[in-house]
CSV table of C-alpha atoms and ligand atoms in Angstrom, one decimal:
chain,number,residue,atom,x,y,z
A,607,MET,CA,68.8,17.8,88.0
A,608,GLN,CA,69.1,14.2,86.8
A,609,GLN,CA,70.2,11.9,89.3
A,610,LYS,CA,73.8,10.0,88.5
A,611,THR,CA,73.2,6.3,88.4
A,612,PRO,CA,75.7,4.7,90.8
A,613,THR,CA,78.4,2.5,89.3
A,614,ALA,CA,78.3,-1.3,90.3
A,615,THR,CA,81.1,-1.3,92.9
A,616,GLU,CA,79.2,1.8,94.4
A,617,ALA,CA,76.1,0.0,94.6
A,618,PHE,CA,77.6,-2.9,96.0
A,619,SER,CA,79.7,-0.9,98.9
A,620,GLU,CA,76.3,0.9,99.6
A,621,ALA,CA,74.5,-2.3,100.1
A,622,VAL,CA,77.5,-4.0,102.3
A,623,ARG,CA,77.9,-0.9,104.2
A,624,LYS,CA,73.9,-0.8,104.9
A,625,GLY,CA,73.6,-4.5,105.5
A,626,LEU,CA,76.5,-5.1,107.8
A,627,THR,CA,75.9,-2.4,110.3
A,628,GLN,CA,72.1,-3.0,110.7
A,629,TYR,CA,70.4,-5.4,113.3
A,630,PRO,CA,69.4,-8.1,112.2
A,631,LYS,CA,72.4,-7.9,109.4
A,632,SER,CA,71.0,-8.6,105.8
A,633,LEU,CA,72.7,-8.5,102.0
A,634,PRO,CA,70.5,-8.2,98.7
A,635,SER,CA,70.7,-11.4,96.9
A,636,ARG,CA,71.3,-9.8,93.7
A,637,PHE,CA,74.9,-9.3,94.8
A,638,ILE,CA,75.5,-13.0,95.0
A,639,TYR,CA,75.8,-13.0,91.2
A,640,ASP,CA,79.3,-12.3,89.9
A,641,ALA,CA,80.9,-14.8,87.6
A,642,ARG,CA,81.3,-17.3,90.0
A,643,GLY,CA,77.9,-16.7,91.6
A,644,ASP,CA,76.5,-16.8,87.8
A,645,ALA,CA,78.4,-20.5,87.5
A,646,LEU,CA,77.1,-21.8,90.7
A,647,PHE,CA,73.5,-20.9,89.6
A,648,GLN,CA,74.1,-22.6,86.5
A,649,ARG,CA,75.1,-25.8,88.7
A,650,ILE,CA,71.9,-25.2,90.7
A,651,MET,CA,69.6,-25.4,87.8
A,652,LYS,CA,70.9,-29.1,87.0
A,653,MET,CA,70.5,-30.0,90.6
A,654,PRO,CA,67.9,-33.2,90.8
A,655,GLY,CA,66.1,-31.2,93.8
A,656,TYR,CA,66.0,-28.0,91.9
A,657,TYR,CA,62.8,-28.5,90.2
A,658,LEU,CA,61.9,-24.7,89.0
A,659,THR,CA,64.0,-24.7,85.8
A,660,ARG,CA,63.0,-28.0,84.6
A,661,CYS,CA,58.9,-27.1,85.4
A,662,GLU,CA,59.4,-24.1,83.1
A,663,THR,CA,61.1,-25.8,80.4
A,664,GLU,CA,58.2,-28.4,80.5
A,665,ILE,CA,55.8,-25.5,80.4
A,666,PHE,CA,57.2,-24.5,77.3
A,667,ASN,CA,57.4,-27.8,75.7
A,668,ARG,CA,53.8,-28.6,76.4
A,669,HIS,CA,52.2,-25.0,75.6
A,670,LYS,CA,54.7,-23.4,73.3
A,671,GLU,CA,52.4,-23.3,70.4
A,672,ALA,CA,49.5,-21.8,72.7
A,673,ILE,CA,51.9,-19.3,74.4
A,674,ALA,CA,53.5,-18.2,71.1
A,675,SER,CA,50.1,-17.6,69.4
A,676,ARG,CA,49.1,-15.5,72.5
A,677,PHE,CA,52.1,-13.3,71.9
A,678,ALA,CA,51.5,-12.7,68.2
A,679,ASP,CA,47.6,-12.8,68.4
A,680,THR,CA,47.1,-9.2,67.0
A,681,GLY,CA,49.1,-9.7,63.9
A,682,SER,CA,51.2,-6.6,64.5
A,683,PRO,CA,55.0,-6.9,64.5
A,684,PHE,CA,56.2,-6.9,68.1
A,685,ASN,CA,59.6,-6.7,70.5
A,686,LEU,CA,60.0,-9.7,72.7
A,687,ILE,CA,62.0,-8.2,75.8
A,688,GLU,CA,63.4,-10.6,78.1
A,689,LEU,CA,64.5,-9.3,81.5
A,690,GLY,CA,67.2,-11.4,82.9
A,691,ALA,CA,67.8,-13.3,80.0
A,692,GLY,CA,70.9,-15.4,81.0
A,693,ASP,CA,71.5,-18.3,78.9
A,694,GLY,CA,68.3,-17.9,77.1
A,695,LYS,CA,67.7,-21.7,77.3
A,696,LYS,CA,64.2,-22.0,77.9
A,697,THR,CA,63.2,-18.9,75.7
A,698,ARG,CA,65.0,-20.7,72.6
A,699,LEU,CA,61.9,-23.2,72.8
A,700,LEU,CA,59.3,-20.2,72.6
A,701,LEU,CA,61.9,-18.6,69.9
A,702,ARG,CA,61.6,-21.4,67.6
A,703,GLU,CA,58.1,-21.3,67.5
A,704,LEU,CA,57.5,-17.9,67.0
A,705,LEU,CA,59.5,-18.0,64.0
A,706,ARG,CA,57.2,-20.7,62.5
A,707,LEU,CA,54.5,-17.9,62.9
A,708,ASP,CA,54.0,-15.0,60.3
A,709,THR,CA,54.3,-12.2,62.4
A,710,PRO,CA,57.5,-10.5,62.6
A,711,PHE,CA,59.2,-9.9,65.9
A,712,SER,CA,62.4,-8.8,67.4
A,713,TYR,CA,64.0,-10.5,70.4
A,714,MET,CA,65.7,-8.1,72.9
A,715,PRO,CA,67.4,-10.1,75.5
A,716,VAL,CA,68.5,-7.9,78.9
A,717,ASP,CA,70.9,-8.9,81.5
A,718,ILE,CA,73.4,-7.3,83.6
A,719,SER,CA,76.1,-9.6,82.9
A,720,GLU,CA,77.8,-8.7,79.5
A,721,ASN,CA,79.4,-12.1,79.3
A,722,ALA,CA,76.0,-14.1,79.6
A,723,LEU,CA,74.4,-11.8,76.6
A,724,SER,CA,77.5,-12.5,74.5
A,725,GLY,CA,77.2,-16.3,75.1
A,726,LEU,CA,73.7,-16.1,74.3
A,727,VAL,CA,74.0,-14.0,71.3
A,728,ALA,CA,76.5,-16.3,69.6
A,729,THR,CA,74.1,-19.5,70.6
A,730,LEU,CA,71.3,-17.7,69.0
A,731,LYS,CA,73.2,-16.6,65.8
A,732,GLN,CA,74.1,-20.4,65.5
A,733,GLU,CA,70.8,-22.0,66.3
A,734,LEU,CA,68.6,-19.6,65.1
A,735,PRO,CA,70.2,-17.9,62.1
A,736,ASP,CA,66.9,-16.1,60.9
A,737,LEU,CA,66.0,-14.5,64.5
A,738,ARG,CA,66.2,-10.5,64.7
A,739,CYS,CA,68.2,-10.0,68.0
A,740,SER,CA,69.0,-6.8,69.8
A,741,PRO,CA,70.6,-7.3,73.2
A,742,TRP,CA,70.6,-5.0,76.2
A,743,GLN,CA,73.1,-4.7,78.7
A,744,GLY,CA,71.8,-3.1,81.8
A,745,THR,CA,70.1,-3.3,85.3
A,746,TYR,CA,66.1,-3.5,85.2
A,747,PHE,CA,65.9,0.1,86.3
A,748,GLU,CA,67.9,1.6,83.1
A,749,VAL,CA,65.9,-1.3,81.0
A,750,LEU,CA,62.6,0.0,82.1
A,751,ARG,CA,63.4,3.8,81.1
A,752,GLU,CA,64.2,2.5,77.9
A,753,ILE,CA,61.2,0.4,77.4
A,754,GLY,CA,59.0,3.2,78.7
A,755,ARG,CA,60.5,5.1,75.5
A,756,MET,CA,59.1,2.4,73.0
A,757,LYS,CA,55.5,3.3,73.4
A,758,ASP,CA,54.7,3.3,69.9
A,759,GLN,CA,56.0,-0.2,69.1
A,760,ARG,CA,54.3,-3.4,70.6
A,761,LYS,CA,55.7,-5.2,73.3
A,762,VAL,CA,55.6,-8.8,74.8
A,763,ILE,CA,57.7,-8.7,78.2
A,764,LEU,CA,59.4,-11.8,79.5
A,765,PHE,CA,60.3,-12.1,83.2
A,766,LEU,CA,61.0,-15.9,83.8
A,767,GLY,CA,62.6,-18.4,86.2
A,768,SER,CA,60.3,-17.1,89.2
A,769,ASN,CA,63.0,-14.3,89.3
A,770,ILE,CA,59.8,-12.2,90.8
A,771,GLY,CA,60.2,-14.5,93.9
A,772,ASN,CA,63.4,-12.9,94.8
A,773,LEU,CA,61.5,-9.6,95.6
A,774,LEU,CA,59.5,-9.1,98.5
A,775,HIS,CA,55.9,-8.4,98.0
A,776,PRO,CA,56.0,-4.2,98.1
A,777,GLN,CA,59.3,-4.7,95.9
A,778,ALA,CA,57.6,-7.0,93.6
A,779,LEU,CA,54.3,-4.9,93.5
A,780,SER,CA,56.4,-1.7,92.7
A,781,PHE,CA,58.3,-3.7,90.0
A,782,LEU,CA,55.0,-4.6,88.4
A,783,LYS,CA,53.6,-1.2,88.5
A,784,GLU,CA,56.7,0.1,86.8
A,785,LEU,CA,56.0,-2.4,83.8
A,786,ARG,CA,52.5,-1.7,83.7
A,787,GLU,CA,53.3,2.1,83.2
A,788,THR,CA,55.4,1.0,80.3
A,789,MET,CA,52.7,-1.2,78.5
A,790,GLY,CA,50.2,-0.5,76.0
A,791,ARG,CA,46.5,-1.9,75.2
A,792,GLU,CA,48.1,-4.6,73.0
A,793,ASP,CA,51.2,-5.5,75.1
A,794,TYR,CA,51.7,-8.5,77.3
A,795,LEU,CA,53.9,-9.4,80.4
A,796,PHE,CA,54.8,-13.1,80.8
A,797,ILE,CA,55.8,-13.9,84.3
A,798,GLY,CA,57.0,-17.3,85.9
A,799,PHE,CA,55.7,-17.7,89.5
A,800,ASP,CA,56.9,-20.8,91.4
A,801,GLN,CA,53.8,-21.9,93.4
A,802,LYS,CA,53.2,-23.4,96.8
A,803,LYS,CA,53.9,-27.1,97.2
A,804,ASP,CA,55.0,-29.7,99.9
A,805,PRO,CA,57.1,-27.6,102.2
A,806,ALA,CA,59.6,-30.7,101.8
A,807,THR,CA,60.2,-30.3,98.1
A,808,VAL,CA,60.7,-26.4,98.5
A,809,GLN,CA,62.9,-27.0,101.6
A,810,ALA,CA,65.3,-29.5,99.3
A,811,ALA,CA,65.5,-27.5,96.3
A,812,TYR,CA,67.2,-24.7,98.8
A,813,ASP,CA,69.1,-27.2,100.7
A,814,ASP,CA,71.2,-29.6,98.6
A,815,PRO,CA,73.2,-32.3,99.9
A,816,GLU,CA,76.2,-31.5,97.8
A,817,GLY,CA,76.5,-27.8,99.1
A,818,ILE,CA,76.0,-26.3,95.8
A,819,THR,CA,73.2,-23.9,97.2
A,820,GLU,CA,75.6,-23.4,100.2
A,821,ALA,CA,78.5,-22.3,98.0
A,822,PHE,CA,76.1,-20.2,96.1
A,823,ASN,CA,74.9,-18.2,99.3
A,824,LYS,CA,78.4,-17.7,100.7
A,825,ASN,CA,79.7,-16.2,97.6
A,826,ILE,CA,78.3,-13.1,98.8
A,827,LEU,CA,81.1,-13.2,101.2
A,828,GLY,CA,83.6,-14.4,99.0
A,829,ARG,CA,82.6,-11.1,96.6
A,830,ILE,CA,82.9,-8.9,99.7
A,831,ASN,CA,86.4,-10.6,100.1
A,832,ARG,CA,87.3,-10.3,96.4
A,833,GLU,CA,86.2,-6.8,95.7
A,834,LEU,CA,86.0,-5.0,98.9
A,835,GLY,CA,88.9,-6.2,100.8
A,836,GLY,CA,86.7,-8.3,103.2
A,837,THR,CA,88.4,-11.0,105.5
A,838,PHE,CA,85.2,-13.0,105.9
A,839,ASP,CA,86.1,-16.8,106.6
A,840,PRO,CA,83.2,-18.4,104.6
A,841,GLY,CA,83.8,-21.6,106.6
A,842,LYS,CA,82.9,-20.0,109.8
A,843,PHE,CA,79.3,-19.5,108.4
A,844,ARG,CA,76.6,-21.8,108.3
A,845,HIS,CA,73.9,-21.8,105.3
A,846,TRP,CA,70.4,-22.1,106.7
A,847,GLU,CA,67.0,-22.3,104.8
A,848,VAL,CA,63.7,-22.1,106.4
A,849,TYR,CA,60.5,-22.5,104.4
A,850,ASP,CA,57.3,-21.0,105.9
A,851,PRO,CA,54.4,-22.9,104.1
A,852,GLU,CA,52.1,-20.2,105.5
A,853,THR,CA,53.3,-17.2,103.8
A,854,GLY,CA,55.1,-19.4,101.0
A,855,THR,CA,58.4,-17.6,101.8
A,856,ALA,CA,61.8,-19.6,101.7
A,857,LYS,CA,64.4,-17.3,103.5
A,858,SER,CA,68.2,-18.0,103.1
A,859,TYR,CA,70.5,-17.4,106.1
A,860,LEU,CA,74.2,-17.3,106.9
A,861,VAL,CA,74.7,-18.2,110.5
A,862,ALA,CA,77.9,-17.2,112.2
A,863,GLY,CA,79.1,-20.4,114.1
A,864,GLU,CA,81.4,-18.4,116.5
A,865,PRO,CA,81.8,-14.9,117.4
A,866,MET,CA,84.0,-12.9,115.2
A,867,ARG,CA,85.3,-9.6,114.0
A,868,VAL,CA,85.4,-9.1,109.9
A,869,GLU,CA,87.2,-6.0,108.3
A,870,VAL,CA,85.9,-4.8,105.1
A,871,ARG,CA,89.2,-2.6,104.2
A,872,ASP,CA,87.7,-0.5,101.2
A,873,LEU,CA,85.0,0.6,103.2
A,874,ASP,CA,86.9,1.2,106.5
A,875,LEU,CA,84.2,-0.8,108.4
A,876,GLU,CA,84.9,-3.5,111.2
A,877,VAL,CA,81.9,-5.5,112.1
A,878,GLU,CA,81.1,-7.5,114.9
A,879,PHE,CA,79.3,-11.1,114.8
A,880,GLU,CA,78.2,-12.8,117.7
A,881,ARG,CA,77.9,-16.5,117.8
A,882,TRP,CA,74.8,-17.5,116.1
A,883,GLU,CA,74.2,-14.2,114.4
A,884,THR,CA,72.6,-14.2,111.4
A,885,ILE,CA,73.1,-12.5,107.8
A,886,HIS,CA,69.7,-12.7,106.0
A,887,THR,CA,70.6,-13.0,102.4
A,888,GLU,CA,67.9,-14.0,100.0
A,889,ILE,CA,64.0,-15.0,99.9
A,890,SER,CA,62.5,-17.0,97.3
A,891,GLN,CA,58.8,-16.2,97.1
A,892,LYS,CA,56.3,-19.2,96.5
A,893,TYR,CA,52.8,-18.1,95.3
A,894,ASP,CA,49.3,-19.3,94.8
A,895,ASP,CA,46.4,-17.9,92.3
A,896,ARG,CA,45.3,-15.8,95.1
A,897,VAL,CA,48.4,-14.0,95.7
A,898,VAL,CA,49.0,-13.8,92.0
A,899,GLU,CA,46.0,-12.1,91.4
A,900,TRP,CA,46.3,-9.7,94.1
A,901,LEU,CA,49.7,-8.7,92.9
A,902,ALA,CA,48.0,-8.1,89.5
A,903,ARG,CA,44.9,-6.0,90.9
A,904,GLU,CA,47.1,-4.1,92.9
A,905,ALA,CA,49.3,-3.4,89.8
A,906,GLY,CA,46.4,-2.4,87.6
A,907,LEU,CA,47.1,-5.6,85.6
A,908,VAL,CA,44.6,-8.1,84.2
A,909,ILE,CA,45.5,-12.0,84.2
A,910,ASP,CA,45.0,-13.0,80.8
A,911,GLY,CA,45.7,-16.7,81.0
A,912,HIS,CA,48.2,-19.1,82.6
A,913,TYR,CA,50.1,-22.4,81.8
A,914,ALA,CA,51.4,-24.9,84.3
A,915,ASP,CA,53.4,-27.9,84.4
A,916,SER,CA,51.9,-31.5,84.8
A,917,ARG,CA,52.4,-31.5,88.7
A,918,GLY,CA,51.2,-27.8,89.3
A,919,TYR,CA,54.5,-26.9,90.9
A,920,TYR,CA,55.0,-23.9,88.6
A,921,LYS,CA,53.1,-21.6,86.5
A,922,ASP,CA,53.6,-18.8,83.8
A,923,TYR,CA,50.9,-16.1,83.8
A,924,LEU,CA,50.1,-13.7,80.8
A,925,PHE,CA,49.1,-10.2,82.0
A,926,ARG,CA,47.7,-7.4,80.1
A,927,LEU,CA,46.4,-3.9,80.7
B,826,AVI,C1,67.2,-16.8,90.6
B,826,AVI,N1,66.1,-17.2,91.4
B,826,AVI,C2,64.7,-17.4,91.0
B,826,AVI,C3,66.5,-18.3,92.3
B,826,AVI,C4,65.4,-19.0,93.3
B,826,AVI,O1,64.9,-20.0,93.4
B,826,AVI,O2,65.3,-17.9,94.3
B,826,AVI,C5,67.9,-18.2,93.2
B,826,AVI,C6,68.6,-19.5,93.9
B,826,AVI,N2,68.7,-19.4,95.0
B,826,AVI,C7,68.9,-20.5,95.5
B,826,AVI,N3,68.9,-21.4,94.5
B,826,AVI,C8,68.4,-20.7,93.5
């Protein structure tokens, strides 16, 4: 029997119930992203301390010819599938370069947000009228199933922005293994991995003085209030960021500043908080070559090249079977 895919509200409800009734409490970071969360993340990407986006843009500016010619190196047509395409700003640098080459390709931006996709398609129509573009709206899980059916067509899969860093190593590994299952001998996987660096630089990227990251983190509470009848007072929680330079893991928490009882009416749930009790909301993993090599080996992939920014803050790796 085929399992029914839960609706977005069911998945959110399930995660909130599970996360707030366990000890220590936690909520999955993917639920930070509704329209407000998306807008806050756009502001984060422009913050002076949030170096990740600028580093990947620098990599694309510096290496776009080399990267595009690797994608097109077999000379056969391919589908360029971007997981979590968002506004596709950085990718446009590569798309422009790919259009200059002779190899035909189709761009398939994938995103969970219909809003983000329609904005992206409109921009691409204007800026790159010759581009063949077939957007897909869906979760990574649904999309992986579809990609798996495209065995006869060559693929280059993009997963940019160090989005992989929001997954724990075991989750990242199973995601890589699932991607590997969809790949053929001539396919590539191109992934951005934020690198280990001065701990103060990482800390500052996730704890800005303006409080934009704090608002982003607290949006998960706002979303519970808006969508599930929650009674959280986000002002009573503190945004707390911890970076462990040994493991390379940056962890975001919301810390209760006083004891409280919160209701989530639609779930018929009452949650107690003691003073200083935490909700763990996000990890942002930082990597080095050794860890990326380990992930690749465990997933049955080979690293076939990598591209770094001038400071070595960030790397995009090219994987194949
Ligand atoms: C989307 N993701 C890669 C961001 C990151 O750096 O982990 C999300 C983010 N969280 C706080 N600031 C940015």
